[in-house]
CSV table of C-alpha atoms and ligand atoms in Angstrom, one decimal:
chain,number,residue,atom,x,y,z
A,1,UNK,CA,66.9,98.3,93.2
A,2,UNK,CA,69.9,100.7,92.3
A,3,UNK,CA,68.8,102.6,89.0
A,4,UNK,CA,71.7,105.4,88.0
A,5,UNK,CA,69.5,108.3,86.4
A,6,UNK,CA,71.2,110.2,83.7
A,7,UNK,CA,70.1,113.7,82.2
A,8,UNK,CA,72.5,114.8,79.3
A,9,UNK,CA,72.7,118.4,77.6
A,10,UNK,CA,75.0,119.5,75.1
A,11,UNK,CA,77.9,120.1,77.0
A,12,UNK,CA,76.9,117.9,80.4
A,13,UNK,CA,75.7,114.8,82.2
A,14,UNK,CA,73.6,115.3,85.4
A,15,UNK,CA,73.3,112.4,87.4
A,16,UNK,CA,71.9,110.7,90.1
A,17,UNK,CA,71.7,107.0,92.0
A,18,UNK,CA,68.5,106.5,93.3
A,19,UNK,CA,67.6,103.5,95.7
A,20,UNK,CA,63.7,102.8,95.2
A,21,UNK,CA,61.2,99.8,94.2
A,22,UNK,CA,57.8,99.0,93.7
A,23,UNK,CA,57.4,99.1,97.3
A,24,UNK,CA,59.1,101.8,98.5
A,25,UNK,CA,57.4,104.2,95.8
A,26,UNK,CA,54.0,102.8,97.3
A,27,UNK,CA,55.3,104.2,100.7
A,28,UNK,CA,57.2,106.9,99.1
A,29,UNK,CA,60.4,105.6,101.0
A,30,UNK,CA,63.0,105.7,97.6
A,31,UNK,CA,66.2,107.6,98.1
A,32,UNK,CA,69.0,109.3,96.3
A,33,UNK,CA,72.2,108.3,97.6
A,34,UNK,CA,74.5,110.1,95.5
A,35,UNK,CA,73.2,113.3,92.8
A,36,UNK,CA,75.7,115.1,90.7
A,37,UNK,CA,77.1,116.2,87.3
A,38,UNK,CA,80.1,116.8,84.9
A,39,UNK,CA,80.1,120.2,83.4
A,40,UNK,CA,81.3,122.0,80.4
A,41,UNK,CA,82.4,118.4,78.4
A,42,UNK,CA,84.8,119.3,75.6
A,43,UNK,CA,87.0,121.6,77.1
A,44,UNK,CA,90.3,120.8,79.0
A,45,UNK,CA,88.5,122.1,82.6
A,46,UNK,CA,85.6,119.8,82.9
A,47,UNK,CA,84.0,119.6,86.0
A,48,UNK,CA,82.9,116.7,88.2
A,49,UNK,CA,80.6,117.6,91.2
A,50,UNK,CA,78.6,114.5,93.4
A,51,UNK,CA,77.1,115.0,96.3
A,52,UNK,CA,76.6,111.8,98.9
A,53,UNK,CA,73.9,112.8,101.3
A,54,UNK,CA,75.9,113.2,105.1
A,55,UNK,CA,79.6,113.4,103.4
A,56,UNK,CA,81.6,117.1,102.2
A,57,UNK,CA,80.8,117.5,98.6
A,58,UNK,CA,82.9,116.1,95.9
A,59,UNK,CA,84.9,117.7,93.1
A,60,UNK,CA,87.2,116.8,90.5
A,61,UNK,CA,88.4,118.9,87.4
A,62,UNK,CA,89.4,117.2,84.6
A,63,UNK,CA,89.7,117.3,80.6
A,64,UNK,CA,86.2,115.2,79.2
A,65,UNK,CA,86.2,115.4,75.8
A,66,UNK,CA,82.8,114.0,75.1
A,67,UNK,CA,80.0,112.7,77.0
A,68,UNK,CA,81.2,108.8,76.7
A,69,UNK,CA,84.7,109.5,78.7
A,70,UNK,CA,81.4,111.9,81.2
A,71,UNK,CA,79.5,108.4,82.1
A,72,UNK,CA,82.6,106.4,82.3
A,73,UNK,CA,83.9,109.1,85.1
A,74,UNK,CA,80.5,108.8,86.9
A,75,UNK,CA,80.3,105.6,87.2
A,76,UNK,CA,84.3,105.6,88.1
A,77,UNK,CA,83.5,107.9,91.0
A,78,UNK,CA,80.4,106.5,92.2
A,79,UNK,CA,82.3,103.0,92.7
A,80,UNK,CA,85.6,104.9,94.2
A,81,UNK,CA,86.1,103.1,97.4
A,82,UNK,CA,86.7,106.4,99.3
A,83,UNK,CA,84.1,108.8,97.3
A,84,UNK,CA,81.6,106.2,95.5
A,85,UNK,CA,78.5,104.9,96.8
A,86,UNK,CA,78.5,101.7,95.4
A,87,UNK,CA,80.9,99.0,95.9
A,88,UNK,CA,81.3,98.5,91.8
A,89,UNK,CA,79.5,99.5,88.6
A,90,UNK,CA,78.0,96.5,88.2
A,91,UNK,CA,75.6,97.4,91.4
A,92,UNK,CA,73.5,99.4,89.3
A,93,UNK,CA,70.2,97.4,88.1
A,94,UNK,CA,68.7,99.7,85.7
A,95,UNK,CA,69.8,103.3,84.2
A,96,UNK,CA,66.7,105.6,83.4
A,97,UNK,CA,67.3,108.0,80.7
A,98,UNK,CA,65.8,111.8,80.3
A,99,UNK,CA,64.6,112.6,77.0
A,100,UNK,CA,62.9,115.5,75.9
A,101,UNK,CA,60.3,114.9,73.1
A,102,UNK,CA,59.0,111.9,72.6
A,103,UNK,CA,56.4,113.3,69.3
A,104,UNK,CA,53.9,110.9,69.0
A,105,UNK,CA,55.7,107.7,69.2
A,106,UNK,CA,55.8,107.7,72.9
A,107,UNK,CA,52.7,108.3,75.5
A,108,UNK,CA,54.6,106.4,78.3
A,109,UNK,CA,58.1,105.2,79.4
A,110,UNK,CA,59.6,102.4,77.5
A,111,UNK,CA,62.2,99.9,77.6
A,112,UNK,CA,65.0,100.9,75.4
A,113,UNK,CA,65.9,98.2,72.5
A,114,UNK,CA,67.3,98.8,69.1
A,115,UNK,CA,64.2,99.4,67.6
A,116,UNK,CA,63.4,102.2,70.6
A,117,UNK,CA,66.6,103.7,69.9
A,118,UNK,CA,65.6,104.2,66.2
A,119,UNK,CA,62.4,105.5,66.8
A,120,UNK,CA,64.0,108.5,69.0
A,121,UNK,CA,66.8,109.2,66.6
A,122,UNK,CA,63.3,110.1,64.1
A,123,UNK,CA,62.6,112.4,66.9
A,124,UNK,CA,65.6,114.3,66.7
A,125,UNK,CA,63.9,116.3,63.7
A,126,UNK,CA,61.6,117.4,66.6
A,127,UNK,CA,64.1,118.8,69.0
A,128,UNK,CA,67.5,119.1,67.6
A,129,UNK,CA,69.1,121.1,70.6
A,130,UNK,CA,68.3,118.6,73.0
A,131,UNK,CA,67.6,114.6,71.6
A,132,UNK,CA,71.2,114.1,70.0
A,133,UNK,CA,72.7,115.1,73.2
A,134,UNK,CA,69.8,112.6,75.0
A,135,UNK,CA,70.5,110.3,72.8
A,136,UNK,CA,74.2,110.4,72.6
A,137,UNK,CA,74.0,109.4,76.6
A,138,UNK,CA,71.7,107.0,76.1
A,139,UNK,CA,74.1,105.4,73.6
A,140,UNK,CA,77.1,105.8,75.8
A,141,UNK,CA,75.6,104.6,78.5
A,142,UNK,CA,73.8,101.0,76.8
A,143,UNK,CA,77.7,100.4,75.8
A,144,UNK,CA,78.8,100.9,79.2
A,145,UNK,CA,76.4,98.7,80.8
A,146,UNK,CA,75.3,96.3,78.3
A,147,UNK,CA,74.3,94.3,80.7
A,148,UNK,CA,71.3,96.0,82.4
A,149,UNK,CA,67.5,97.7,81.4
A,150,UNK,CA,67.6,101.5,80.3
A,151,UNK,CA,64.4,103.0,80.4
A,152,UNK,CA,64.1,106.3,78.7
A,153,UNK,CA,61.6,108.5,79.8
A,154,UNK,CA,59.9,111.5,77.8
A,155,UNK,CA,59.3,115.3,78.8
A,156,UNK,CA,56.9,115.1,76.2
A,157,UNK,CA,54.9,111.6,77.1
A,158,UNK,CA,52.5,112.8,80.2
A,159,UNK,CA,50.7,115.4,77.6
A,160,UNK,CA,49.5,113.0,74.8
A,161,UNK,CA,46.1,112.8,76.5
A,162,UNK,CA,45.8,116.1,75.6
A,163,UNK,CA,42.6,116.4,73.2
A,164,UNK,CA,43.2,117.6,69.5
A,165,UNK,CA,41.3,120.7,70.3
A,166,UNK,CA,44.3,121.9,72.4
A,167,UNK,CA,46.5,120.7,70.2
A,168,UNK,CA,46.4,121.5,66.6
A,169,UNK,CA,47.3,124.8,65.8
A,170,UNK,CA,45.3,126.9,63.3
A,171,UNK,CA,47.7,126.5,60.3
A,172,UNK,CA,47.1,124.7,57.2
A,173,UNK,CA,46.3,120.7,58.1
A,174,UNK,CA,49.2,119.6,55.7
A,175,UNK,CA,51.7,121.2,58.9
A,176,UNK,CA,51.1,118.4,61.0
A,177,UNK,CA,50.2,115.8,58.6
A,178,UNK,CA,53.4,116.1,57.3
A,179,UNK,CA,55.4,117.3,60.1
A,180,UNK,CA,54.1,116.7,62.8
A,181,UNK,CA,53.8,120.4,63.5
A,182,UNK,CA,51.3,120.3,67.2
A,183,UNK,CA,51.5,121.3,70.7
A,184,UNK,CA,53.5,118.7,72.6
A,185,UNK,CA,54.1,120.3,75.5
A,186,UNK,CA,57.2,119.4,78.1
A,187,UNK,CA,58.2,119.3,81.9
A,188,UNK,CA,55.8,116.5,81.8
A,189,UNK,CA,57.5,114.2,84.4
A,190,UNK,CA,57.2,116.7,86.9
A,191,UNK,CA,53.5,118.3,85.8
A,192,UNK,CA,53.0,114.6,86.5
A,193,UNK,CA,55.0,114.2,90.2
A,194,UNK,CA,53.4,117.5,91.6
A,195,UNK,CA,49.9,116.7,90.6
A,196,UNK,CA,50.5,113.4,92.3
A,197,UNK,CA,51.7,114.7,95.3
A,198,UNK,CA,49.2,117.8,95.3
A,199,UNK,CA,46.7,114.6,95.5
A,200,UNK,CA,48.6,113.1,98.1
A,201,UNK,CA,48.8,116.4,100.3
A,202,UNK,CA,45.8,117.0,100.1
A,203,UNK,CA,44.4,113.2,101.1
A,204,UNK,CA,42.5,112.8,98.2
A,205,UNK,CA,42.0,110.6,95.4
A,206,UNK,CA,43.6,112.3,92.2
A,207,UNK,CA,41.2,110.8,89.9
A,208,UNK,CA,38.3,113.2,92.2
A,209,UNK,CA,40.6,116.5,91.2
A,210,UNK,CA,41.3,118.9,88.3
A,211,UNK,CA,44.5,120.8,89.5
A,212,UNK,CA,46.6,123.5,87.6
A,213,UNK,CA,50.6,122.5,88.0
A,214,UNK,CA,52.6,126.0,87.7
A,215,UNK,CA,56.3,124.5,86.7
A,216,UNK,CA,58.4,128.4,86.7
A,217,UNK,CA,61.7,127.5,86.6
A,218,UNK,CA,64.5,128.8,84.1
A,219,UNK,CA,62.1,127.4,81.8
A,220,UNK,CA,58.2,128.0,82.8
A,221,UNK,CA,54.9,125.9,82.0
A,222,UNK,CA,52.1,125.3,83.7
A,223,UNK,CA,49.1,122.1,82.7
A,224,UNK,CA,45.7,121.6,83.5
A,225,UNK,CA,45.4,117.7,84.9
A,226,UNK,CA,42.4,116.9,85.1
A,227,UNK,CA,41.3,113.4,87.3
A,228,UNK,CA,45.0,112.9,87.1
A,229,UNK,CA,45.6,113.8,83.2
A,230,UNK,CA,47.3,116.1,81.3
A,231,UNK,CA,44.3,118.0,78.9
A,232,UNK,CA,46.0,121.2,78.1
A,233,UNK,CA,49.7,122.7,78.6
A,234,UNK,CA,51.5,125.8,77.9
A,235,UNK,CA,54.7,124.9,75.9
A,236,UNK,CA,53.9,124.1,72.4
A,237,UNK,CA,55.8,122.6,69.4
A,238,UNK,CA,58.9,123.9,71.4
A,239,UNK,CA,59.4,124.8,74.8
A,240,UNK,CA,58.8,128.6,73.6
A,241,UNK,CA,55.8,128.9,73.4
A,242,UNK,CA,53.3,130.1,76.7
A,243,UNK,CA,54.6,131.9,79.9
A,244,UNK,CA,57.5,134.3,79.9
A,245,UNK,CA,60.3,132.5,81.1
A,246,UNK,CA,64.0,133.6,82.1
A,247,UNK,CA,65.4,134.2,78.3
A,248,UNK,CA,61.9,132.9,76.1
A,249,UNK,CA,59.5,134.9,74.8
A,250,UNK,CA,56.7,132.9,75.4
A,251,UNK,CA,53.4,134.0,73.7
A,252,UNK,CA,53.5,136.4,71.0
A,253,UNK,CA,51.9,137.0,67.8
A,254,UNK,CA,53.4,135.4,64.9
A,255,UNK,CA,53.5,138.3,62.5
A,256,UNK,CA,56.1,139.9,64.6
A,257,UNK,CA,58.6,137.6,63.0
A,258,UNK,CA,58.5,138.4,59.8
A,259,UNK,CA,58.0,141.8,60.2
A,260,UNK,CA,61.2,142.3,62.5
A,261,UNK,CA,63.1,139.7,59.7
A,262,UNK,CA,62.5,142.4,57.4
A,263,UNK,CA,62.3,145.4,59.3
A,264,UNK,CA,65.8,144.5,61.5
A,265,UNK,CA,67.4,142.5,58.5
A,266,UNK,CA,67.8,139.7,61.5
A,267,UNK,CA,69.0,135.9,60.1
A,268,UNK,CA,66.7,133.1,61.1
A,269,UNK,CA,69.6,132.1,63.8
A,270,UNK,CA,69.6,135.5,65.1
A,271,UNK,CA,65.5,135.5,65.3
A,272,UNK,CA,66.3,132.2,66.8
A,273,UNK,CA,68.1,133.8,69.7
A,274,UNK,CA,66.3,136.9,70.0
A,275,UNK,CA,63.2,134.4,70.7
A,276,UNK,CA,65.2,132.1,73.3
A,277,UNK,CA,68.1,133.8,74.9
A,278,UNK,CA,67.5,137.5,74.8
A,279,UNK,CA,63.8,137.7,75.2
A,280,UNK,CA,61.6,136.9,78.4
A,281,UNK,CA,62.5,137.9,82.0
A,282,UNK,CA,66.1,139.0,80.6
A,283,UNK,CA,64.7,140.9,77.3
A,284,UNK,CA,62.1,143.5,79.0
A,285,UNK,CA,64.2,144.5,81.9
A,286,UNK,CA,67.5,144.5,80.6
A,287,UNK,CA,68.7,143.4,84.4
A,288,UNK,CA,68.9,139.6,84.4
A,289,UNK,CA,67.0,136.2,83.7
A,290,UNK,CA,67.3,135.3,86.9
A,291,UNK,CA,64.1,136.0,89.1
A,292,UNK,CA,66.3,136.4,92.5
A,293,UNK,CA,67.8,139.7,90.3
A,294,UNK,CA,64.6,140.7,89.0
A,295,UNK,CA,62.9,141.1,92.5
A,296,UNK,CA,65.7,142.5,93.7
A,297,UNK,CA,65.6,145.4,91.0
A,298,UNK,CA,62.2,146.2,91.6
A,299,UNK,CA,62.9,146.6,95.2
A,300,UNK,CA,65.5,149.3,93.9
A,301,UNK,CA,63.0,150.4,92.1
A,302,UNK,CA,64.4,149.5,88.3
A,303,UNK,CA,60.8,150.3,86.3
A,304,UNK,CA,61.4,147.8,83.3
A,305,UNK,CA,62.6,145.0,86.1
A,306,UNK,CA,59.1,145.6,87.9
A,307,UNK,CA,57.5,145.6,84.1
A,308,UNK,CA,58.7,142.2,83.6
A,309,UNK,CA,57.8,141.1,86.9
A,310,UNK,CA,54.2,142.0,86.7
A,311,UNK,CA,54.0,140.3,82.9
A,312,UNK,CA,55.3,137.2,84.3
A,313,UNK,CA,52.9,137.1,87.1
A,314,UNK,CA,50.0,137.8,84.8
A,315,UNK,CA,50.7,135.1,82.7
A,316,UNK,CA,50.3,132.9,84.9
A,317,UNK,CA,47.1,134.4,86.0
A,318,UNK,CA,45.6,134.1,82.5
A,319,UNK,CA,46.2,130.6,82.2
A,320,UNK,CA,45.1,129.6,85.7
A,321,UNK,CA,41.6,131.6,84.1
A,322,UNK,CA,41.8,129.5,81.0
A,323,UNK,CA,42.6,126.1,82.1
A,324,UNK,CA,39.9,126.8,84.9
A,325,UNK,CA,37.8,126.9,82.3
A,326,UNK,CA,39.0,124.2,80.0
A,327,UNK,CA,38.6,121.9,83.2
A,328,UNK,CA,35.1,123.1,84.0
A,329,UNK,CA,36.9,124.4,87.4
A,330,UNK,CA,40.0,123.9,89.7
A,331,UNK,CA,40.3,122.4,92.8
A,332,UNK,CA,44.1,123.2,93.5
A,333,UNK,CA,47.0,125.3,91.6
A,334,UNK,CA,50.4,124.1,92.5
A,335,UNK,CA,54.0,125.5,92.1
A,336,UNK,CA,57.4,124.1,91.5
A,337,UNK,CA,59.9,124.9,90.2
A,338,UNK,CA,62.9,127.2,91.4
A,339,UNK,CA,61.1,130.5,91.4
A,340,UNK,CA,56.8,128.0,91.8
A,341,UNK,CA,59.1,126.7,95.7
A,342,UNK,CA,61.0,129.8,96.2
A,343,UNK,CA,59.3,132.7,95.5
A,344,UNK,CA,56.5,134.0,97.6
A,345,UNK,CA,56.3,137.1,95.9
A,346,UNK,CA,55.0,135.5,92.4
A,347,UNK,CA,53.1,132.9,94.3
A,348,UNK,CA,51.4,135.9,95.9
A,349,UNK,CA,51.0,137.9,92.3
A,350,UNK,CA,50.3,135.3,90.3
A,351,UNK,CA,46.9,134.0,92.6
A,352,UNK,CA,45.9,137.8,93.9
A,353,UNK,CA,42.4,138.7,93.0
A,354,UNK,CA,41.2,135.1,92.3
A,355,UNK,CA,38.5,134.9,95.0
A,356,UNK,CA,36.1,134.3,92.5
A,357,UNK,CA,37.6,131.0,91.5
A,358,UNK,CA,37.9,130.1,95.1
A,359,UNK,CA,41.5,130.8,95.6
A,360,UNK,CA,42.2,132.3,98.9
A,361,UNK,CA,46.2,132.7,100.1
A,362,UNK,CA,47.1,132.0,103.5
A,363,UNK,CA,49.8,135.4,103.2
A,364,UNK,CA,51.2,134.0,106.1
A,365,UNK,CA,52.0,130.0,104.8
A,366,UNK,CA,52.9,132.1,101.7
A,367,UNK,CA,55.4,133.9,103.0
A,368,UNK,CA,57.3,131.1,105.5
A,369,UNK,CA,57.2,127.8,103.5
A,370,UNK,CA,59.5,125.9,104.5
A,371,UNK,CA,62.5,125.1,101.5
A,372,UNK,CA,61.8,122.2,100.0
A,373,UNK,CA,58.7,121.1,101.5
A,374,UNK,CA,55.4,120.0,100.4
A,375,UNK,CA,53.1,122.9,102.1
A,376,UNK,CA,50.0,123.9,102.0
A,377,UNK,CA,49.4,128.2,101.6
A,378,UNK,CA,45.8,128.5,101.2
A,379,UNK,CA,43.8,129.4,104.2
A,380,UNK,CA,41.9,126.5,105.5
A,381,UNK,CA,38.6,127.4,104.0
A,382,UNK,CA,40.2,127.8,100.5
A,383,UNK,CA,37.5,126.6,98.2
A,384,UNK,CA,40.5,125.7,96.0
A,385,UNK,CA,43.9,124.6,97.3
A,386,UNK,CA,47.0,126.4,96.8
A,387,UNK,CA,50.5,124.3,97.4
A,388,UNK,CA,54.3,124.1,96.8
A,389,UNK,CA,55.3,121.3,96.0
A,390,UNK,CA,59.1,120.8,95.5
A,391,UNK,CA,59.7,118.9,91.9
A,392,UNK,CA,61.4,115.8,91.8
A,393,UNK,CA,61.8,114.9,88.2
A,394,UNK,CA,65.1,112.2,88.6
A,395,UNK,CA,62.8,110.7,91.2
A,396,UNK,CA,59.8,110.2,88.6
A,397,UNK,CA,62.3,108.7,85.6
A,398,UNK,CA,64.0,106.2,88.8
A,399,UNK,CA,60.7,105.5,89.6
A,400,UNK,CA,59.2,105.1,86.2
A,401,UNK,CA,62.3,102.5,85.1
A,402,UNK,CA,60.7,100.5,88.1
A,403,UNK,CA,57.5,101.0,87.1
A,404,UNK,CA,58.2,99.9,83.4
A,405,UNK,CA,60.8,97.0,84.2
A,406,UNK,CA,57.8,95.7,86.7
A,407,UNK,CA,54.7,96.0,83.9
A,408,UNK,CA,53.2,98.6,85.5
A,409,UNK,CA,53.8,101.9,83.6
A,410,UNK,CA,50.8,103.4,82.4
A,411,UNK,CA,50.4,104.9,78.9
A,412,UNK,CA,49.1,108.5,78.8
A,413,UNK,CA,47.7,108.4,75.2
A,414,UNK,CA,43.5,108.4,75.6
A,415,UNK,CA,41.8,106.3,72.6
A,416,UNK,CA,40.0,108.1,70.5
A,417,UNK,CA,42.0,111.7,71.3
A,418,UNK,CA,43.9,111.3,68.0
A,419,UNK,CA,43.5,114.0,65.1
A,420,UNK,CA,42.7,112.7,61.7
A,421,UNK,CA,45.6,112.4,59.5
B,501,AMP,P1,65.2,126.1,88.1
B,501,AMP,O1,65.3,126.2,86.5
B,501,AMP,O2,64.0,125.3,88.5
B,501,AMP,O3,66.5,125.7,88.8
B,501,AMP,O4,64.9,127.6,88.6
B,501,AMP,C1,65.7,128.6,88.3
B,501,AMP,C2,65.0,129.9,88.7
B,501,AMP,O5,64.6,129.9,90.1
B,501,AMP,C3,65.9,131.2,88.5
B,501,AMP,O6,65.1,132.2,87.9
B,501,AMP,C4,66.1,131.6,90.0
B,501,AMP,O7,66.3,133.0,90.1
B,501,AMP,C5,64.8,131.2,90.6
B,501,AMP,N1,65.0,131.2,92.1
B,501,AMP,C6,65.7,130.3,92.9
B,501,AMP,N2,65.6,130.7,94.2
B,501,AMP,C7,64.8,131.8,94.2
B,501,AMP,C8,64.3,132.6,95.3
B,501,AMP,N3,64.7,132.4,96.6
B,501,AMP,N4,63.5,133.6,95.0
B,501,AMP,C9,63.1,133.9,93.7
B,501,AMP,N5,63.5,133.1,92.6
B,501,AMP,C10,64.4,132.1,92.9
């Protein structure tokens, strides 16, 4: 089966067709055969980009005024008889939608119907930087092709089995009663591919394993699965909360807001910002977000870039310690991500010292994994396992529209895990 996949932001459209089945996810033999995006929608140089496996990349610039006019393009191009991939639109079976929260209405993948589509537009309270934009794909996309499944899949879904212990925060009750204020968590379709695959790598059964998934990318969080679910996670409410990340904050104490509203006379928006784009990685050195720029200071020796550097690494170290503990112990830590896959240096940081949880790195696997594949780094003796596993999380939602169109999408919500309301 053909499913398109389609990730929408504010101002773009990622997208990719992805050939897979019940079958071939069994053998893990699904393929993409086209990935790309349009860029900056709503300005007179919008960019198409698509890249065919085998074939020069493909690039067309173009005024796309909003992301209807984006998913009509894609589809154009991925049926162009010289470009596309497909011989006409109507090839695709199934389109699989990325949504980011998901609240509490949705602990798995679902069909999308009217009433679906309802039920996220009351999410959009939750996440109003990201679910319009979801859902104004999603919308664009059902009128396109009326005539197949869409399957929308939630960042937020693979954490409701986490317990209300780890997820009610210690604010008055009537917070989430009435809004719904708890830890959510996100990155949850690929926390759940890499713990998977850690499983698979390591030829045993998941349900036997509690493993710690380290997602650092622009945006960083890392879960404890334990026998395959999802019992604690760093991001919170919003993806702010937890590790340091590129521009986020992460973790801080909650006094510092009002205190700096009143001490800096700062708006809310500007607190806003401060919290998400000027914080983080970026905030404490002053160099860049970007971890390729931050290693590279602190080989120049930049003191503040090597600051932030050792604060993100600790993090990470801290909540390996913690979710070790919430699990009762850890058989293996993974990392994904673009810095968890490319980064040997925080691999290295982030694990150093943990012999006493049974975490010994192989420096040398460490240091030459091979770019984008699954690979072992801890030495062969490694009480617990250390791997990089390179994230898929279009793979996961194809895979998961399969999964639900077939009946066979499990629900992550555990009965009996709710809070009382
Ligand atoms: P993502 O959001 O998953 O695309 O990850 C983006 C992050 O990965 C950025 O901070 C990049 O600097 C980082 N990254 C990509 N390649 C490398 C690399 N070779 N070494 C260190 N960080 C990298």
């Amino acid at each position: 089966m053909k499913v398109l996949v389609l990730n929408c932001g504010s101002s773009s459209v990622k997208f990719q067709v992805i050939e897979t089945s019940l079958d071939m996810i069994e053998a893990d033999t699904d393929r993409t055969l086209a990935r790309g995006g349009v860029e900056k929608i709503g300005l007179s140089d919008s960019r198409l980009a698509m890249e065919v496996p085998g074939r020069k990349p493909y690039q067309e610039i173009a005024e796309i005024l909003e992301h209807r006019a984006a998913v009509e393009r894609i589809l154009r191009v991925l049926a162009h008889p010289q470009q596309g991939v497909l011989s006409a639109a109507s090839e695709i079976e199934a389109v699989g939608h990325r949504m980011v929260h998901g609240g509490e209405k949705f602990a798995s993948s679902v069909l999308v119907t009217p009433e679906v589509e309802a039920m996220i537009e009351e999410c959009v309270v939750l996440a109003p930087l990201h679910n319009p934009h979801n859902l104004r794909g999603l919308v664009a996309a059902r009128s396109l092709l009326p005539n197949v499944p869409h399957v929308a899949v939630f960042d937020t879904a693979f954490h409701q089995s986490i317990p209300p212990r780890a997820f009610v925060y210690g604010l008055p009750y009537e917070l989430y009663t009435r809004h719904s204020i708890r830890r959510y968590g996100f990155h949850g379709t690929s926390h759940r591919f890499v713990s998977i695959r850690t499983a698979k790598l390591l030829g045993r059964p998941l349900e036997d394993l509690r493993i710690i998934t380290c997602h650092l990318g622009n945006g960083c969080s890392m879960a404890a699965v334990d026998r395959g679910r999802s019992v604690d996670t760093t991001m919170g409410f919003t993806p702010l909360e937890g590790l340091l990340m590129g521009t986020r904050s992460g973790d801080l104490d909650a006094a510092i807001l009002p205190w700096v509203m009143a001490m800096e006379e700062v708006t809310l928006a500007q607190l806003n910002a401060m919290l998400n784009k000027h914080s983080g990685l970026y905030g404490i050195s002053g160099v860049s977000s970007d971890m390729r720029e931050i290693e590279a200071a602190c080989k120049a020796g930049n003191k503040r870039a090597v600051l932030a550097f050792e604060i993100f690494c600790y993090r990470i170290k801290k909540y390996i310690g913690a979710y070790a503990a919430a699990m009762g112990g850890v058989d293996a830590v993974t990392f994904t991500g673009g810095i968890g896959e490319n980064s040997p240096l925080v691999r290295e940081q982030a694990v150093s010292g943990m012999e006493f949880l049974g975490i010994e790195l192989d420096q040398e696997a460490n240091r030459t994994t091979p770019r984008g594949k699954e690979t072992l780094i801890s030495r062969p003796g490694s009480r617990t396992a250390v791997a990089v596993i390179p994230t898929n999380e279009e793979r996961v939602i194809a895979r998961d529209t399969v999964r639900v169109l077939g009946g066979v999408m499990p629900s992550f919500s555990v009965p009996g895990n709710e809070a009382p309301r």
